[in-house]
Coordinates of C-alpha atoms in Angstrom, one line a residue:
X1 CA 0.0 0.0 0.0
X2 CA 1.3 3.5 -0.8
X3 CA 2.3 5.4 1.9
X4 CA 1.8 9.1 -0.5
X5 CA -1.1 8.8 -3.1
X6 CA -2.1 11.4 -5.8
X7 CA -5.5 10.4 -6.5
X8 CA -5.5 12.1 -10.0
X9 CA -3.1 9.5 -12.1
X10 CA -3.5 6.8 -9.3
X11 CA 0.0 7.2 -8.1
X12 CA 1.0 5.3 -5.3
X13 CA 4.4 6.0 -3.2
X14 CA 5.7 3.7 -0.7
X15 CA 7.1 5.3 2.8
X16 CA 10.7 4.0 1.6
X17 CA 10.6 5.5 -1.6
X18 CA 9.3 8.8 -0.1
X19 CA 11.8 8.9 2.2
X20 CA 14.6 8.1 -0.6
X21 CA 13.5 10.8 -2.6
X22 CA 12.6 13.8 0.5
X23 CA 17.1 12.8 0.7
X24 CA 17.5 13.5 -2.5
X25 CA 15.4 16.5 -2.6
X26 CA 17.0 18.2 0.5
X27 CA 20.8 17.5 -1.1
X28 CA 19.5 18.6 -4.9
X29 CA 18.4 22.1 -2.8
X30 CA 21.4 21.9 -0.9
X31 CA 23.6 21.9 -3.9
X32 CA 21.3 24.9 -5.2
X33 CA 22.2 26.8 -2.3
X34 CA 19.5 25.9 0.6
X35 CA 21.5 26.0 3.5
X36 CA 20.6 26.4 7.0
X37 CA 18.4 29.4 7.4
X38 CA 17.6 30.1 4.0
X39 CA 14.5 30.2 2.5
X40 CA 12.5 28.1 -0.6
X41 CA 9.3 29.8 -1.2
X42 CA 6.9 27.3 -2.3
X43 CA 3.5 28.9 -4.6
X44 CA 2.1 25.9 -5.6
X45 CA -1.8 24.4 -4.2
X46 CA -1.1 20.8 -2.8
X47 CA 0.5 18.1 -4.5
X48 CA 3.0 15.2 -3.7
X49 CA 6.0 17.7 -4.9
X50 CA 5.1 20.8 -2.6
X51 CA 4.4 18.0 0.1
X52 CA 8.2 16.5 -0.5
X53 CA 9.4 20.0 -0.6
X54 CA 8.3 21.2 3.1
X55 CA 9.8 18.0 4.6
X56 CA 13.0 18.1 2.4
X57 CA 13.4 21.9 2.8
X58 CA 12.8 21.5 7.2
X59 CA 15.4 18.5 6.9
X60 CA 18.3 20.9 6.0
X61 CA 17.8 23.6 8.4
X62 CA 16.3 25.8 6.0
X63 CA 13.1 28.0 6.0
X64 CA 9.5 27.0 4.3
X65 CA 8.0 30.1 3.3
X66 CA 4.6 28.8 2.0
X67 CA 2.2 32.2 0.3
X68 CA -1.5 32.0 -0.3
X69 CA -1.1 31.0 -4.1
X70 CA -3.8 33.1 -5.1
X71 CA -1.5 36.3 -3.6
X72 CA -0.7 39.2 -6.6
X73 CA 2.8 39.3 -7.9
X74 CA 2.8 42.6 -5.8
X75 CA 2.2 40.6 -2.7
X76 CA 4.4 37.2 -3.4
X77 CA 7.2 39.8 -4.5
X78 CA 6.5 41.7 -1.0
X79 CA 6.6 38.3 1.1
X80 CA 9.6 37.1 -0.5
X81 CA 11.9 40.0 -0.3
X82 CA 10.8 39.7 3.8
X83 CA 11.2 36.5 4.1
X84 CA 15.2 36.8 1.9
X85 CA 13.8 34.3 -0.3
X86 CA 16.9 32.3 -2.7
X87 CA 14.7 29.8 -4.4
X88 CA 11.1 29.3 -6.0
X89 CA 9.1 26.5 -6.6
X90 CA 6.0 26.6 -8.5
X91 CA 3.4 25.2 -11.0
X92 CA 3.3 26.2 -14.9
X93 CA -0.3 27.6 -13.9
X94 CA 1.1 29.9 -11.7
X95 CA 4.8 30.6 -13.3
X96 CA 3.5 34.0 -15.3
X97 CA 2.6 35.5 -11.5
X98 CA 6.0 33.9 -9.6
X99 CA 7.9 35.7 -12.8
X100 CA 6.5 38.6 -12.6
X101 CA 7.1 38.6 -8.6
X102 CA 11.1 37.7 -8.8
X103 CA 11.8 40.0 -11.6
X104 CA 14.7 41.8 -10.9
X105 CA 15.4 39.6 -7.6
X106 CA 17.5 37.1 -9.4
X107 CA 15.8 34.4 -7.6
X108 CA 15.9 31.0 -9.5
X109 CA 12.3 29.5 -10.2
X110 CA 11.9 25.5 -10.0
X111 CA 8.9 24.3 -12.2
X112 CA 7.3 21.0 -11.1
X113 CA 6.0 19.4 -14.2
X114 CA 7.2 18.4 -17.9
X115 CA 10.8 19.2 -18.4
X116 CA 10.6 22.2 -20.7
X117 CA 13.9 24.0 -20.5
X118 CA 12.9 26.0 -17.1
X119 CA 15.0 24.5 -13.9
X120 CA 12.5 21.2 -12.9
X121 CA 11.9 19.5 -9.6
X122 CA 13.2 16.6 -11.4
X123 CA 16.5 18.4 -12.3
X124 CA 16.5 19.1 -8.7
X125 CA 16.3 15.3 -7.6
X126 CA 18.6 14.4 -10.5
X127 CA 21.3 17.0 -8.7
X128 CA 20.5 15.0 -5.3
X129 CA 21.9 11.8 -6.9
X130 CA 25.5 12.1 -5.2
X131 CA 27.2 11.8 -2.0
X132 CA 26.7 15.6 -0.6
X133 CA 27.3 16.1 3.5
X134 CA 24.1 17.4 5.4
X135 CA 24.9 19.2 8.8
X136 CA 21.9 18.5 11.1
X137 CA 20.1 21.7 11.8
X138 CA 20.9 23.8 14.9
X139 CA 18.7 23.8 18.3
X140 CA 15.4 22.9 17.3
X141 CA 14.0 25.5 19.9
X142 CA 15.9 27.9 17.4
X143 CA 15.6 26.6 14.2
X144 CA 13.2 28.4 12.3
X145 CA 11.4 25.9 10.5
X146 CA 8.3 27.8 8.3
X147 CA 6.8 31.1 7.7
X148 CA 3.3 30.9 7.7
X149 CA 1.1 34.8 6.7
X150 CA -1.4 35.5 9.0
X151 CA -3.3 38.8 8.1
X152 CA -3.8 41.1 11.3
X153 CA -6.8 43.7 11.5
X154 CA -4.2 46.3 10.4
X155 CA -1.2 46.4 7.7
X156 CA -0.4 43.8 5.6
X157 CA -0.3 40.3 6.1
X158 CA 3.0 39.0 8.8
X159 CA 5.0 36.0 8.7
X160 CA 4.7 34.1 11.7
X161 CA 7.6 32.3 12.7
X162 CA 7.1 28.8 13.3
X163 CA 10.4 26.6 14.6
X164 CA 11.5 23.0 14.3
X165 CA 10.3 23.0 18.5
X166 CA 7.3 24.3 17.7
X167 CA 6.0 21.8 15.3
X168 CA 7.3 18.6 17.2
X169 CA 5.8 20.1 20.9
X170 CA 2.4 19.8 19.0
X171 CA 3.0 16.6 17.3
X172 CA 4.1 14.9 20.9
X173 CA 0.8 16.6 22.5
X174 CA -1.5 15.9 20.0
X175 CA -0.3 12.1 20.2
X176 CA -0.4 12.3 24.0
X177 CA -3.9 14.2 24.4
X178 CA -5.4 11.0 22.3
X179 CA -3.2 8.2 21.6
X180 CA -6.2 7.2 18.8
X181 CA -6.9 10.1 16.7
X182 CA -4.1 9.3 14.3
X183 CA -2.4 5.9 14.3
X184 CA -0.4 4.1 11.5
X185 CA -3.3 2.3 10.0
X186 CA -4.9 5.2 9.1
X187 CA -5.6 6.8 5.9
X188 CA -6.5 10.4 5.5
X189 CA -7.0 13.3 2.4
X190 CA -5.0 16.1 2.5
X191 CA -7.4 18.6 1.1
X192 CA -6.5 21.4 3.1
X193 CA -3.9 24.3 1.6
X194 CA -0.5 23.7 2.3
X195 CA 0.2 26.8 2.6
X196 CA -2.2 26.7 5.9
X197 CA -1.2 25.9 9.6
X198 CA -3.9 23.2 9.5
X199 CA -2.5 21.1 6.1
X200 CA 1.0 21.8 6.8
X201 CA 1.4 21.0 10.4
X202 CA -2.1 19.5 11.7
X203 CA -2.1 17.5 8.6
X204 CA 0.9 16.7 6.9
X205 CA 3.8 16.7 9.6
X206 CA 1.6 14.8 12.3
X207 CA 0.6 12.2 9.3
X208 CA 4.7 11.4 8.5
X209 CA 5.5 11.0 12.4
X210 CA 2.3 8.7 12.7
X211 CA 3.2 6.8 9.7
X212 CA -0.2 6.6 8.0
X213 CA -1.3 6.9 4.3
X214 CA -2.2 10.0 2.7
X215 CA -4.2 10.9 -0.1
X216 CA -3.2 14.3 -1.5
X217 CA -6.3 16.6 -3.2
X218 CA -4.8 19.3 -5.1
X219 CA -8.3 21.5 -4.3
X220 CA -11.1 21.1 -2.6
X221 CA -14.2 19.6 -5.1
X222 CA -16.9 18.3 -3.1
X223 CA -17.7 15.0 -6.2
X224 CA -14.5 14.4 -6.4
X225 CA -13.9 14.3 -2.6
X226 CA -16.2 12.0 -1.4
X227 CA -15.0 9.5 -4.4
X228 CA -11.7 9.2 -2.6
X229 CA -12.9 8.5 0.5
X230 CA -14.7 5.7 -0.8
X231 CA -11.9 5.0 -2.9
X232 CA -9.1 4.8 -0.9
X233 CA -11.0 4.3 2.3
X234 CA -10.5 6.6 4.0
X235 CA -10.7 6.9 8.1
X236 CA -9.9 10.0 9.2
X237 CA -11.6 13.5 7.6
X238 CA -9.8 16.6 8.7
X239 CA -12.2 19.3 7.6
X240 CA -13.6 23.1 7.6
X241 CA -17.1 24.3 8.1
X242 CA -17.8 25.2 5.1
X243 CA -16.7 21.6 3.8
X244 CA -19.4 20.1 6.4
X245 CA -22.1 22.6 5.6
X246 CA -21.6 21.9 2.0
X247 CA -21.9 17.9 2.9
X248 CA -25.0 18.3 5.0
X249 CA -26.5 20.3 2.3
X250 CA -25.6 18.1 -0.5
X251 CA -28.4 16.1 -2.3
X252 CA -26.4 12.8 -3.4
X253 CA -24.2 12.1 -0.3
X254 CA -25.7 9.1 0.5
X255 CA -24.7 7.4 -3.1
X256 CA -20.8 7.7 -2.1
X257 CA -19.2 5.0 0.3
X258 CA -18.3 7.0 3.0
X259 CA -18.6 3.7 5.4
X260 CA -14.6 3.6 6.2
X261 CA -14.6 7.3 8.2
X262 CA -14.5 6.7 11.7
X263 CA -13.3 10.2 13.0
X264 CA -14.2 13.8 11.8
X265 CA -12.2 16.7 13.2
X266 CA -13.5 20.1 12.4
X267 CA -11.2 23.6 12.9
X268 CA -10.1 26.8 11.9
X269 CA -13.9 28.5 12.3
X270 CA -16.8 27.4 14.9
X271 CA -19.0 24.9 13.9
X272 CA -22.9 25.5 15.0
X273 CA -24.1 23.1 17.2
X274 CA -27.5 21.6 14.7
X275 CA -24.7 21.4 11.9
X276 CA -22.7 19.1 13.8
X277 CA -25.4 17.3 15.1
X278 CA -26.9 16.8 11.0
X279 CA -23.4 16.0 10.1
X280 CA -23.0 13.4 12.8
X281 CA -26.6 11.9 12.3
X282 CA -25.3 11.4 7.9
X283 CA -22.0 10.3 8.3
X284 CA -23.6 7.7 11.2
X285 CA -20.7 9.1 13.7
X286 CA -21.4 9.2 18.0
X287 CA -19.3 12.6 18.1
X288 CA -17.1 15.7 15.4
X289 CA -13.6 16.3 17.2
X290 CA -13.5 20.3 17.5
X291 CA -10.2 22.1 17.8
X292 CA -8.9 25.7 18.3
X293 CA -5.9 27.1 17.1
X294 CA -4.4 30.2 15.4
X295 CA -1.5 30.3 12.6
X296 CA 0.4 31.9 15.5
X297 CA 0.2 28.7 17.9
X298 CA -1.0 26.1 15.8
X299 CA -3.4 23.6 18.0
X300 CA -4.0 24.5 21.3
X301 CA -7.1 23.2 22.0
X302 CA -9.3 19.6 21.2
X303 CA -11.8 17.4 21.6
X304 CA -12.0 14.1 22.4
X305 CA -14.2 11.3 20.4
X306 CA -15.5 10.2 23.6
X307 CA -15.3 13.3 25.7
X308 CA -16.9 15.9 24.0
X309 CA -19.5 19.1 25.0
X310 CA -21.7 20.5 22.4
X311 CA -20.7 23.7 21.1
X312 CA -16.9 23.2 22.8
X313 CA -13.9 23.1 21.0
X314 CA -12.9 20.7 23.4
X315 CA -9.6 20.7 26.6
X316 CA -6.5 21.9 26.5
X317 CA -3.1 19.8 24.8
X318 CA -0.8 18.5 27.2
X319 CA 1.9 21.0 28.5
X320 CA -0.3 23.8 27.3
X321 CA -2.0 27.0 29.7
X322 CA -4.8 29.1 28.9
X323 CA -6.2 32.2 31.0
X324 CA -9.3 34.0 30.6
X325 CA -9.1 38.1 30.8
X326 CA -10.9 41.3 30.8
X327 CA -9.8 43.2 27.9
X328 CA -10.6 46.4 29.5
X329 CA -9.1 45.7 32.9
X330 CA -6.6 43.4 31.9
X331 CA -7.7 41.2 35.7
X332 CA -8.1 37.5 35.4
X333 CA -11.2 36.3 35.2
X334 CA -12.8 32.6 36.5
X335 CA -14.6 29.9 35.7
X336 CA -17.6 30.9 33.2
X337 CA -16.3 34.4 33.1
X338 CA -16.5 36.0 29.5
X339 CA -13.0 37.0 28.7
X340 CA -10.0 37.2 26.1
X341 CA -8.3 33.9 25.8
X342 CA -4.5 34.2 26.6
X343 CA -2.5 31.0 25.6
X344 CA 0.6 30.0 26.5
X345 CA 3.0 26.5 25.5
X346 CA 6.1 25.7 23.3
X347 CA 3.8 25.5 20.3
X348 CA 3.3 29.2 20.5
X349 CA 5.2 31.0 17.8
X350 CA 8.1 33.1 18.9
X351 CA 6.7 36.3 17.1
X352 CA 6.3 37.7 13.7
X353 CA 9.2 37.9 11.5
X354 CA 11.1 41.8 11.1
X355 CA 8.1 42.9 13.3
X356 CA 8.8 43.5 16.7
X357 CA 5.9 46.0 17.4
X358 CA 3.4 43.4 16.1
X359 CA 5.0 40.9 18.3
X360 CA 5.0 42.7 21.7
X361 CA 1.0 43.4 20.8
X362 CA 0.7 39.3 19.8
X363 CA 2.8 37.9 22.9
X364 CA 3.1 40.4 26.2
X365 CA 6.1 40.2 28.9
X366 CA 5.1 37.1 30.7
X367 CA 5.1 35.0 27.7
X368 CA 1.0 35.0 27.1
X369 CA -0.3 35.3 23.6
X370 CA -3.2 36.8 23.3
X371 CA -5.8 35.4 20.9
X372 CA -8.4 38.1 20.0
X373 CA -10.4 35.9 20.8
X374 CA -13.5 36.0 23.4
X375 CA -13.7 32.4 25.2
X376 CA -15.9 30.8 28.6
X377 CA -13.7 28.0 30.5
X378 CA -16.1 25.8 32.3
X379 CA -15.6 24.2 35.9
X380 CA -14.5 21.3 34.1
X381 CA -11.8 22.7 31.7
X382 CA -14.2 22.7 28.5
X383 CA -13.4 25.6 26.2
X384 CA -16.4 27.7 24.3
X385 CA -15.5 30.2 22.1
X386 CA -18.0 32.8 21.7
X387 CA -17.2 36.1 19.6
X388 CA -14.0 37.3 18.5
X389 CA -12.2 40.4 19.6
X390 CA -10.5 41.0 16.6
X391 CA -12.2 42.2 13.6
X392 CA -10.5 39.8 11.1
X393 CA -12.3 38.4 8.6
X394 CA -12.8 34.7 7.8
X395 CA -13.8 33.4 4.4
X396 CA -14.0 29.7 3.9
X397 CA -11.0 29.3 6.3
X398 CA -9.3 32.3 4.3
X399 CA -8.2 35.4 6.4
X400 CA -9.2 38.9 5.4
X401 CA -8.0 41.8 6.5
X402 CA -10.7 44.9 6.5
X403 CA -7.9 47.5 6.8
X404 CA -6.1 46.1 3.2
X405 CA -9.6 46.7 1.3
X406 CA -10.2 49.5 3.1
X407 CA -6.8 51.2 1.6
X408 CA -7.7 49.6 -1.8
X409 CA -11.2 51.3 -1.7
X410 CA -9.9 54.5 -0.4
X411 CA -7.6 55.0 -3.7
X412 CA -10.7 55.0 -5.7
X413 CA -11.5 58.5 -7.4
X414 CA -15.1 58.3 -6.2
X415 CA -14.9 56.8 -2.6
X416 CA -14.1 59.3 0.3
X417 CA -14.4 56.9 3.0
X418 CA -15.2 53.3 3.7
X419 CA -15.4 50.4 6.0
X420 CA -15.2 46.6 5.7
X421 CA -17.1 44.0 8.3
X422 CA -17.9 40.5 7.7
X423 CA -21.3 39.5 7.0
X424 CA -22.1 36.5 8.8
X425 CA -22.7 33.3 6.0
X426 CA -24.0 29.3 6.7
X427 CA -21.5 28.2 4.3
X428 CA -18.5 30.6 3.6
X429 CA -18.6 31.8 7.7
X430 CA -18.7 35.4 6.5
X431 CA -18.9 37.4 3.3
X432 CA -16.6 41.2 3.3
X433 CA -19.1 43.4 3.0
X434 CA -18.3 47.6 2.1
X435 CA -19.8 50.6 3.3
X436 CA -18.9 53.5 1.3
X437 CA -19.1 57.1 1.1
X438 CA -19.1 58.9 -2.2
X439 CA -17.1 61.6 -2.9
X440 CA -19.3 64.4 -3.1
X441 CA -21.0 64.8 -6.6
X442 CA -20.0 61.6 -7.6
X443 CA -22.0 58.8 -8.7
X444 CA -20.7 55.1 -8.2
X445 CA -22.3 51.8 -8.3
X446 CA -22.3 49.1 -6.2
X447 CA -21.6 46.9 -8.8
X448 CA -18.0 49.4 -10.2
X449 CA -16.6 49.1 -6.6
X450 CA -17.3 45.5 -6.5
X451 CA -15.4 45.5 -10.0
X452 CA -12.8 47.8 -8.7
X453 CA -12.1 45.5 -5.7
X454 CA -12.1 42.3 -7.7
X455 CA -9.8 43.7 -10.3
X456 CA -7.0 44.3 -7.8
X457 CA -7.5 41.4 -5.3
X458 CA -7.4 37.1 -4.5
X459 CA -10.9 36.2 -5.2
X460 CA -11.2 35.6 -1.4
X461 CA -11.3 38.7 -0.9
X462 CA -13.9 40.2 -3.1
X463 CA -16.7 41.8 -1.8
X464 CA -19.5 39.0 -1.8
X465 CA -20.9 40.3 0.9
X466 CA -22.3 43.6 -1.2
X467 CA -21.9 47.2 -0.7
X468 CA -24.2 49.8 0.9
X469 CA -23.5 53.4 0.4
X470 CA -23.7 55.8 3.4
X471 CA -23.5 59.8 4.3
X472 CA -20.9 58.2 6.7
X473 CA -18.9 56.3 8.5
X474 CA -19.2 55.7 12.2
X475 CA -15.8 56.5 14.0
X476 CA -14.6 57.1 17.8
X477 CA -13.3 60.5 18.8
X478 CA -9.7 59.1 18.0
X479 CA -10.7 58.2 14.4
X480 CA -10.6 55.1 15.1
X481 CA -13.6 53.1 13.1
X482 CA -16.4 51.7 15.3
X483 CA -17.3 48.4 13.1
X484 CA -19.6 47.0 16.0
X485 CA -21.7 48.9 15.6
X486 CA -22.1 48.5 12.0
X487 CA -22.0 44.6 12.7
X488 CA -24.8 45.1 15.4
X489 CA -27.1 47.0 12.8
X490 CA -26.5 44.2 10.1
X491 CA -27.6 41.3 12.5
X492 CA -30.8 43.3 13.8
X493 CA -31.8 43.6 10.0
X494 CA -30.5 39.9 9.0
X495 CA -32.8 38.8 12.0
X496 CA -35.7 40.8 10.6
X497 CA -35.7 39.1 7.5
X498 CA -36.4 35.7 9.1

């Protein structure tokens, strides 16, 4: 049985043969000049390659910087001159973008494909072929082992630094906190980006130190999806809401096989508590795992199959503290107290990279990152998270920041002021939604600054949510914009309408 399958040509890889090639990979690199703390930036959407990449690339000491592939040129070329990228690997689809990003960097750009005169992953493994020395890497607790963007409320996306300790303190708890929700005789689909905490760490590192099989979806397609599961029998599903929504919803789930899943984890957005129960009730499961995590500390928080509360996203890992605190008063709170979440363990990151500002905001002086994040801890350790401090975005998993599309709708000639909340959304989570203020004398449609906005960003980004026009808009005495109440206005009308 392959230990690495790509489901598209059928492609099976045994763990030897993996592991032979990830040692060929790292010294091909090597000889390219990935050394110890360098960095390969990898824009590719999942595949066996990119997969082969992050373990080879970690191997040698050197950095994963792994973008949103969907990023502008603008952006990748922004990220990769932070992050001192020396080497590119990417897809033909996605080669016009990458080139246009390294122009003028003199970066080289590694093509995984057909060999068609560009510098090929094969080439790579080809140059891996020979005796070449590997130094271990340094102190794991050190090591910087990925860069992983995690949009803020503010500014432009940051890298968060991730290290070598980081990522094997959360495989060792994760195993710990339940000894069955991976184990070597599993199979599982990597469906989840890459490029994400959740399919790079959650997924994909914990599935090579548990030894199990893993089927590799280069997108999500919800026909296609539940083939494989059949298919390759699959056991474990690690999946969004949106994905689950979309499976309660869909007419023809009961045709597919989907006999061989025994556990379903849900994470990176709350899950409603009559969605999980449909779910469970379709898929014939007692319980849904539910975790809680951020890019910045990974997994921090999970169920149990057997020890779960509705509406929780379950205990705290091994070796891991949490604290609930008034944001205004900055005092402890107890049990069933409504609070900030502070976290603290050695799967936190160790800050944001070239941002020390950001950090000291992220992580305070006794070590406690704070979440955003408004949480209840019950008598008996349960964690419920409730609303969310920070006004990020979240699209199908996908992190928007209101303050970039702010900027971008502020440089339109006919805009004098906007604001950006998420609109709450069963399937996506929530939908950026604009309220704008025309310049005065100026007429603009909502469907031109829809245009405007889709012209010059990811489509995650793009304002599904629709745009209302407004005299204008609400703001403290600071300046500072006051998007609860704008939120609070949209929910009493969303309410109305039911």
């Amino acid at each position: 049985m392959g230990y690495t399958v790509n489901p598209y040509n059928q492609e099976e890889i045994s763990f030897r043969d993996l592991v032979i090639k990830v040692e060929r990979l790292a010294r091909g690199l090597f000889k390219l000049g990935l050394g110890q703390g360098r960095t390969l930036t990898i824009v590719s959407p999942n595949n066996v390659e990119n997969a082969m990449a992050i373990v080879a690339t970690i191997a040698v000491g050197a950095v994963v910087h792994a973008p949103n592939p969907a990023s502008l040129p603008g952006e990748l070329r922004r990220q990769m001159v932070l992050c001192d990228t020396c080497l590119v690997l990417t897809v033909p689809e996605l080669l016009t973008a990458v080139k246009e990003a390294v122009a003028e960097l003199n970066i080289p750009v590694i093509i995984i494909g057909p060999r068609d005169g560009n510098l090929n992953f094969l080439d790579v493994l080809d140059l891996g072929t020979g005796d070449v020395s590997l130094s271990p890497p340094r102190d794991p607790a050190t090591t910087l082992a990925s860069l992983l963007f995690s949009s803020g409320t503010t500014g432009l996306p940051k890298g968060v630094e991730i290290t070598q300790r980081n990522i094997m303190a959360f495989i060792h708890f994760s195993k710990y906190h339940d000894e069955d929700i991976l184990t070597q005789n599993d199979t599982i689909l990597l469906l989840l980006p890459l490029f994400h905490v959740y399919g790079q760490v959650v997924l994909l590192m914990t599935a090579l130190a548990y030894g199990c099989r893993q089927v590799i979806m280069n997108k999500f397609e919800m026909v296609p999806f539940l083939t494989f599961i059949g298919r390759y029998k699959v056991t474990r599903l690690f999946l969004v809401p949106p994905i689950i929504v979309g499976m309660v919803s869909f007419p023809n789930l009961s045709q597919y096989d989907l006999s061989s899943v025994q556990i379903v984890v849900s994470g990176a957005a709350p899950l409603g508590k009559e969605t999980e129960e449909q779910f469970c009730k379709k898929l014939h499961l007692k319980a849904l795992i539910q975790g809680y995590g951020l890019t910045e500390c990974m997994v921090a928080v999970i169920s149990k199959q057997n020890d779960t509360r509705p509406g929780s996203v379950g205990r705290l890992l091994p070796n891991t503290k949490a604290k609930i605190v008034d944001p205004e008063t900055g005092r402890s709170l107890g049990v069933n107290q409504r609070g900030e979440l502070y976290l603290h363990g050695p799967q936190m990151t160790r800050g944001y990279l070239k941002n020390p500002e950001a950090t000291r905001q992220l992580i305070d002086d006794q070590g406690w990152l704070h979440t955003g994040d408004v949480a209840i801890i019950d008598s008996d350790g349960f964690i419920y998270i409730v609303d969310r401090l920070k006004e990020l975005i979240k699209y199908k998993g996908e992190q928007v920041a209101p303050a970039v599309l702010e900027d971008l709708l502020l440089g339109h000639l006919a805009i004098a002021d906007a604001c950006v909340i998420g609109m709450p959304d069963p399937v996506a989570g929530e939908l950026p939604r604009a309220y704008v203020v025309p310049m005065s004398g100026v007429k603009v449609t909502e469907r031109e600054v829809q245009d405007f906005v889709a012209k010059n960003t990811p489509s995650y980004m793009h304002l599904r949510g629709g745009v209302e026009f407004r005299d204008h808009i609400p703001k403290s005495p600071s300046g500072k914009i006051l998007r609860r109440l704008l939120r609070d206005e949209l929910t009493e009308r969303l309410k109305s309408r039911l």
